[in-house]
Short mmCIF file of C-alpha atoms in Angstrom, two decimals:
data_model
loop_
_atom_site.label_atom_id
_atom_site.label_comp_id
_atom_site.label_asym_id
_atom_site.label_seq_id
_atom_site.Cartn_x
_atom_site.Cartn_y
_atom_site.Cartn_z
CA UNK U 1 -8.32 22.52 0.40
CA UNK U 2 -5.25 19.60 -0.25
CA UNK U 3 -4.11 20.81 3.48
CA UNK U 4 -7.45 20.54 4.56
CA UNK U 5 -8.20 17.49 3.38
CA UNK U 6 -4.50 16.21 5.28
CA UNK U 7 -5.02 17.09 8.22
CA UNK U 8 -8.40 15.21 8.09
CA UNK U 9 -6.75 12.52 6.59
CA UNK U 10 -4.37 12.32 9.82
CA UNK U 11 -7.33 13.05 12.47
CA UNK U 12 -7.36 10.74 15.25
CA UNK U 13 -11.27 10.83 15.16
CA UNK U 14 -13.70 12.47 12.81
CA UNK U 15 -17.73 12.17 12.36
CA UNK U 16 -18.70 13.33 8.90
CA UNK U 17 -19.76 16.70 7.51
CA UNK U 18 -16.60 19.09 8.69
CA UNK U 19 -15.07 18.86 5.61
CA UNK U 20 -17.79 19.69 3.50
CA UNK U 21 -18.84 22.68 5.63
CA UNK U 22 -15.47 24.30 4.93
CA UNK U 23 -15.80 23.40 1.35
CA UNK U 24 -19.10 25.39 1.43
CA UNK U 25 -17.46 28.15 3.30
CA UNK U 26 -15.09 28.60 1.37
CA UNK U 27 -16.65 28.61 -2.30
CA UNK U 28 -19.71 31.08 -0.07
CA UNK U 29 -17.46 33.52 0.60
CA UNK U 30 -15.33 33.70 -2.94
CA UNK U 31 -19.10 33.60 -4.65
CA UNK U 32 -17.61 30.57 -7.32
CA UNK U 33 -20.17 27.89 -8.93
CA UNK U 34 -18.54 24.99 -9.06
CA UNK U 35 -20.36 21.73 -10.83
CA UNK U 36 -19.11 18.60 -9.56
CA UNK U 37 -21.15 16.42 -12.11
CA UNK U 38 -19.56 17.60 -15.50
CA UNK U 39 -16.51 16.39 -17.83
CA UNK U 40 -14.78 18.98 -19.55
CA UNK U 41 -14.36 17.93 -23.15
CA UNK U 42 -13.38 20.64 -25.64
CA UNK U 43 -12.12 24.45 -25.47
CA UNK U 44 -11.79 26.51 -27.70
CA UNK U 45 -11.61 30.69 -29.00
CA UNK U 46 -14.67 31.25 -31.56
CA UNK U 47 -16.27 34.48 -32.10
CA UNK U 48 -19.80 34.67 -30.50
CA UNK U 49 -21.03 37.74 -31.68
CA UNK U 50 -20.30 40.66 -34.84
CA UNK U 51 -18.14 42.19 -32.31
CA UNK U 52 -17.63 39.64 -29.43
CA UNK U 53 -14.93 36.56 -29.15
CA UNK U 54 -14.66 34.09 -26.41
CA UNK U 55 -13.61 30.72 -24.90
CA UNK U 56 -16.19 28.27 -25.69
CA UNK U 57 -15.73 25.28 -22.79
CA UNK U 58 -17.65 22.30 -23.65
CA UNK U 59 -18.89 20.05 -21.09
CA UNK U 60 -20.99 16.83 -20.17
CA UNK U 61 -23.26 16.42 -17.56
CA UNK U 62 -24.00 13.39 -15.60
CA UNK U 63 -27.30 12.29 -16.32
CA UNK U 64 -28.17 14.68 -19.23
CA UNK U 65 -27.89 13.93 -23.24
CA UNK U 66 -25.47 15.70 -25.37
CA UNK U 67 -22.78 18.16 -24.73
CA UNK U 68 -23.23 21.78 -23.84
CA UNK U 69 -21.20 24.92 -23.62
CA UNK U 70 -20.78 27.70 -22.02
CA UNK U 71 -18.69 31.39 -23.34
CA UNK U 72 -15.42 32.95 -20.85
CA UNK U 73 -13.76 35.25 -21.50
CA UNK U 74 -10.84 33.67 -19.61
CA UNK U 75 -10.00 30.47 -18.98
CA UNK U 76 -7.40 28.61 -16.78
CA UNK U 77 -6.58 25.07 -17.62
CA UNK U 78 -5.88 23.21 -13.98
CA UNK U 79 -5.90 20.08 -15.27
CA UNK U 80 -2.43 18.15 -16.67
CA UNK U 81 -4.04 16.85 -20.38
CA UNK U 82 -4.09 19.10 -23.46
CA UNK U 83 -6.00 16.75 -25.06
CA UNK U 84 -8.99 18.71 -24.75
CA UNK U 85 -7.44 22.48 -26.04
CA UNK U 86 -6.46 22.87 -29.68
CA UNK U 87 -3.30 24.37 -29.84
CA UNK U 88 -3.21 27.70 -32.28
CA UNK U 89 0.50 28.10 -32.45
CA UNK U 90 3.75 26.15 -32.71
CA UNK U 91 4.64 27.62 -29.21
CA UNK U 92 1.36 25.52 -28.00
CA UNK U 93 2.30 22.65 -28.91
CA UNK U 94 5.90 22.78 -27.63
CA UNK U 95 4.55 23.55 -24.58
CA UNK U 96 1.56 20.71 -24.19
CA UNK U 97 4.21 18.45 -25.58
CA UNK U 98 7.05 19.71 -22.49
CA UNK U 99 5.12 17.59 -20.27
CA UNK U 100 4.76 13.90 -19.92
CA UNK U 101 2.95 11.77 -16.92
CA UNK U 102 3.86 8.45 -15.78
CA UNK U 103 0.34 6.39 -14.18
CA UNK U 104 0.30 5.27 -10.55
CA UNK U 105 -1.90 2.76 -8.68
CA UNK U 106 -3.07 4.13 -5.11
CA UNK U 107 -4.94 1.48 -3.30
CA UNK U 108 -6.75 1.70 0.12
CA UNK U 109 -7.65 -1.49 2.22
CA UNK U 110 -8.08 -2.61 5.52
CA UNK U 111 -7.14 -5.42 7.53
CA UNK U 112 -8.18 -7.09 11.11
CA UNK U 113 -4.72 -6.79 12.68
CA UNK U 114 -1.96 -4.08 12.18
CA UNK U 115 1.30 -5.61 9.70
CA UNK U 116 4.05 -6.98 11.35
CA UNK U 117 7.03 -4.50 11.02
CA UNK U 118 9.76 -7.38 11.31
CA UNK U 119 8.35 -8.54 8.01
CA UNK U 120 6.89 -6.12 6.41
CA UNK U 121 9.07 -2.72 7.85
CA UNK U 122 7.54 0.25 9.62
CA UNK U 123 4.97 1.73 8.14
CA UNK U 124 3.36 3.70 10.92
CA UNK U 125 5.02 6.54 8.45
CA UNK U 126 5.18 6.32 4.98
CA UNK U 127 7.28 3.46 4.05
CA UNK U 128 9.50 4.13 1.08
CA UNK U 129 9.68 0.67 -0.83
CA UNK U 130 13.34 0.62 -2.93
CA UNK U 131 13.59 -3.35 -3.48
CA UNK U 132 11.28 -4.22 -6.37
CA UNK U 133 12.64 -7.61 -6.25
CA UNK U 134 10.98 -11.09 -5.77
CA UNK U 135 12.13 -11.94 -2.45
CA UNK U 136 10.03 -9.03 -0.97
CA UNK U 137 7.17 -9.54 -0.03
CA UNK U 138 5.99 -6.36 -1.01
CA UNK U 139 6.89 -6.79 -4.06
CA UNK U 140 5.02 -4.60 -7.15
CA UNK U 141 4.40 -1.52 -4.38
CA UNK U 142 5.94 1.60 -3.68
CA UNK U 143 4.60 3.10 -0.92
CA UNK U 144 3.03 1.94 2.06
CA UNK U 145 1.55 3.87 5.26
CA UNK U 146 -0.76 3.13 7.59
CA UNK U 147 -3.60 5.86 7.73
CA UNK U 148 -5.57 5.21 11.03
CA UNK U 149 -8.06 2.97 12.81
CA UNK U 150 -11.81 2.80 11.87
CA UNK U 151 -14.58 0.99 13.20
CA UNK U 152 -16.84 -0.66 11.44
CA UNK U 153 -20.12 -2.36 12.10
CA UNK U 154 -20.32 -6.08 11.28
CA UNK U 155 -23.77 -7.81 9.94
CA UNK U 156 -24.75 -8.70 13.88
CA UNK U 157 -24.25 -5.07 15.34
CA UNK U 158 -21.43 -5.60 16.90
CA UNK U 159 -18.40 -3.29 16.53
CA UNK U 160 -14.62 -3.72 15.69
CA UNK U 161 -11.37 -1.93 15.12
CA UNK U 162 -9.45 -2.40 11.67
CA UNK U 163 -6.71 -0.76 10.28
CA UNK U 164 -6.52 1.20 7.04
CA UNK U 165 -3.49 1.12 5.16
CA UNK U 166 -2.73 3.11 2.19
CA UNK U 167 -0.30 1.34 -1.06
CA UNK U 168 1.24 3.11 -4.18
CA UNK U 169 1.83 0.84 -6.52
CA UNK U 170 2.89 1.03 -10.73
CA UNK U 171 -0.01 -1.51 -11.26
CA UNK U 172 -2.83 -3.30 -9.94
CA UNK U 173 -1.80 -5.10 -6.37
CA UNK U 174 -4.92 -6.61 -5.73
CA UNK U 175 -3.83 -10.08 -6.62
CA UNK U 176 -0.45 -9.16 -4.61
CA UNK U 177 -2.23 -8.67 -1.18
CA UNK U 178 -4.37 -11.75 -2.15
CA UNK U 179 -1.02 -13.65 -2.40
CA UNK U 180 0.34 -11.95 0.90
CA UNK U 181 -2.65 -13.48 2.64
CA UNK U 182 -3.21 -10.79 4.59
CA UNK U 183 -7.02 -11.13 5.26
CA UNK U 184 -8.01 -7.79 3.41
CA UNK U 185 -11.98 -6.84 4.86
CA UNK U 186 -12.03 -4.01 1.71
CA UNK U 187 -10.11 -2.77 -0.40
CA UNK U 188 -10.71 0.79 -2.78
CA UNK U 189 -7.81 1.31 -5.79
CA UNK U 190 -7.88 3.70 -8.57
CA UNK U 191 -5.64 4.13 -11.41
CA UNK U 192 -4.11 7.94 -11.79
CA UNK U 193 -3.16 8.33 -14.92
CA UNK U 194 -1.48 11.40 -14.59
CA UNK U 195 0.17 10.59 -11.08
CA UNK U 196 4.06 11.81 -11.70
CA UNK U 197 5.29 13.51 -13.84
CA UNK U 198 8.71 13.11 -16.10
CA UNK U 199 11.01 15.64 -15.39
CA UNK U 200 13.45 16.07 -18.53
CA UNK U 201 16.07 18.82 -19.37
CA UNK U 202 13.99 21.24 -20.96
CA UNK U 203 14.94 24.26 -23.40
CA UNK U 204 12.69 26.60 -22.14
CA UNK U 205 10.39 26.47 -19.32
CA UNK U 206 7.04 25.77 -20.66
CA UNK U 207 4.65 29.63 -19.97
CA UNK U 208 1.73 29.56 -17.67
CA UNK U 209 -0.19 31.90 -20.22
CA UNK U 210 -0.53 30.16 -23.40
CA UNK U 211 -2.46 33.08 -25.00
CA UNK U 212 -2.99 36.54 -25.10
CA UNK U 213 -6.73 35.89 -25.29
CA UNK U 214 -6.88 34.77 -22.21
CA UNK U 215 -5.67 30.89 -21.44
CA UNK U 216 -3.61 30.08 -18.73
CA UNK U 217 -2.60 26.42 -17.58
CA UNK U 218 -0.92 25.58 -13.92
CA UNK U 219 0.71 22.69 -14.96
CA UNK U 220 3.64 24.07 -16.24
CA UNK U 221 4.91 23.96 -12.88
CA UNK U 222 4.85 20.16 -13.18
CA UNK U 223 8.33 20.96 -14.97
CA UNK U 224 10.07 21.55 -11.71
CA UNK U 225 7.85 19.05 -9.27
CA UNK U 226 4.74 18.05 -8.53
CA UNK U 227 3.59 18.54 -4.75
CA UNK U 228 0.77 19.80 -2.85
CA UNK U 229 3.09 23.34 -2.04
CA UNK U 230 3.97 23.36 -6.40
CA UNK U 231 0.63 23.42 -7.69
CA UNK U 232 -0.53 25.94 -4.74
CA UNK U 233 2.47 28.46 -5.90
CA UNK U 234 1.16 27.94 -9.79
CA UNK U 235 -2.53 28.68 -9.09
CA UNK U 236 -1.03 31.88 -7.16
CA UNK U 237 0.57 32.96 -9.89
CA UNK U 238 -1.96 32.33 -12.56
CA UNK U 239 -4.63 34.40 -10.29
CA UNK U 240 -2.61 36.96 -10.18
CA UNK U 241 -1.40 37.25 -13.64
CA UNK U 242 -5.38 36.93 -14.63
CA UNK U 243 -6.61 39.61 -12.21
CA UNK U 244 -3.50 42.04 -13.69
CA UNK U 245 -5.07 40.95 -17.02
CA UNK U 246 -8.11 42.23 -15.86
CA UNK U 247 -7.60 45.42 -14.48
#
């Protein structure tokens, strides 16, 4: 789906909806619900039954009051916080502990006319930013690329080309490209807060199952890198290690 949503990313021209209808075809044909309008906010192993144990995920919904959960009896954890699993052994915690995540800024904006590259560099491909320094005037960012044209529609009907740019950044750059005076038409940013991750010496590599019960987290591959190909190879490996669980 991360290629997927690429190579749309890099289309030349796209009219809404193709996207979605491989989402759909994809989740039709593996026969998964998936709810898009819930917060996972607590797991844990309880016994439901005399004779029956399981995971117990809680959840929020949008739009309903009060939590709700619902009984696995296997559970992978995809996402990089442990804040939400209580760890049952010291092995646990070593393991949620193995990883730490530095934040990251990505911003999207657009502007009337495409940047100069004798001031501001190429960025017709990603633009790797090294000099954090003053005298730059992109100062503050990272990364910089420029994504594509789009049209949009102004208030009279008429039509216009603008460029959309996309910006890493280690903070908020908003007041930066106010300062660059770059005439910015919109601008999108949100904070990840779990963007990079550390990479340290470690003493063991952290396990992908973190119980015999039935918990595995993908993650732990965040110990080597983090890229699209990574987290791929992790969920591969986690499916298959749950299906030989299974049978």
């Amino acid at each position: 789906m991360a290629i997927s949503a690429f190579q749309e990313d890099m289309a030349s021209a796209y009219i809404g909806g193709e996207f979605l209808d491989k989402l759909e075809q994809i989740l039709g044909a593996t026969e998964v619900t998936v709810k898009t309008t819930t917060e996972v906010s607590g797991l844990k192993h309880e016994d439901i039954s005399d004779s029956e144990s399981a995971w117990l995920v809680k959840y929020d919904a949008r739009g309903a009051s009060g939590s709700r959960a619902e009984a696995f009896d296997r559970v992978i954890i995809a996402a990089p916080s442990f804040d939400l699993y209580r760890a049952a052994s010291v092995d646990d915690v070593e393991a949620a502990s193995a990883l730490t995540y530095r934040p990251a800024h990505v911003a999207f904006f657009t502007l009337p006319s495409r940047l100069k590259p004798d001031r501001y560099g190429d960025v017709e491909q990603v633009l790797f930013i090294e000099n954090q320094g003053g005298g730059d005037p992109l100062g503050g960012m990272r990364e910089l690329a420029f994504v594509r044209d789009v049209t949009t529609v102004a208030n009279d009907g008429n039509r216009r080309v603008e460029y959309l740019y996309r910006a890493l950044s280690d903070g908020d750059i908003t007041e930066r490209l106010q300062q660059l005076e770059l005439e910015v038409t919109w601008l999108y940013q949100v904070r990840l807060d779990n963007a990079y991750p550390f990479l340290y010496p470690l003493r063991r590599f952290p396990p992908f199952k973190l119980s015999e019960k039935g918990l595995w987290w993908t993650p732990a591959i965040h110990a080597i890198a983090s890229t699209i190909d990574m987290s791929w190879l992790a969920g591969q490996i986690v499916a298959e290690e749950l299906v030989k669980d299974v049978l």
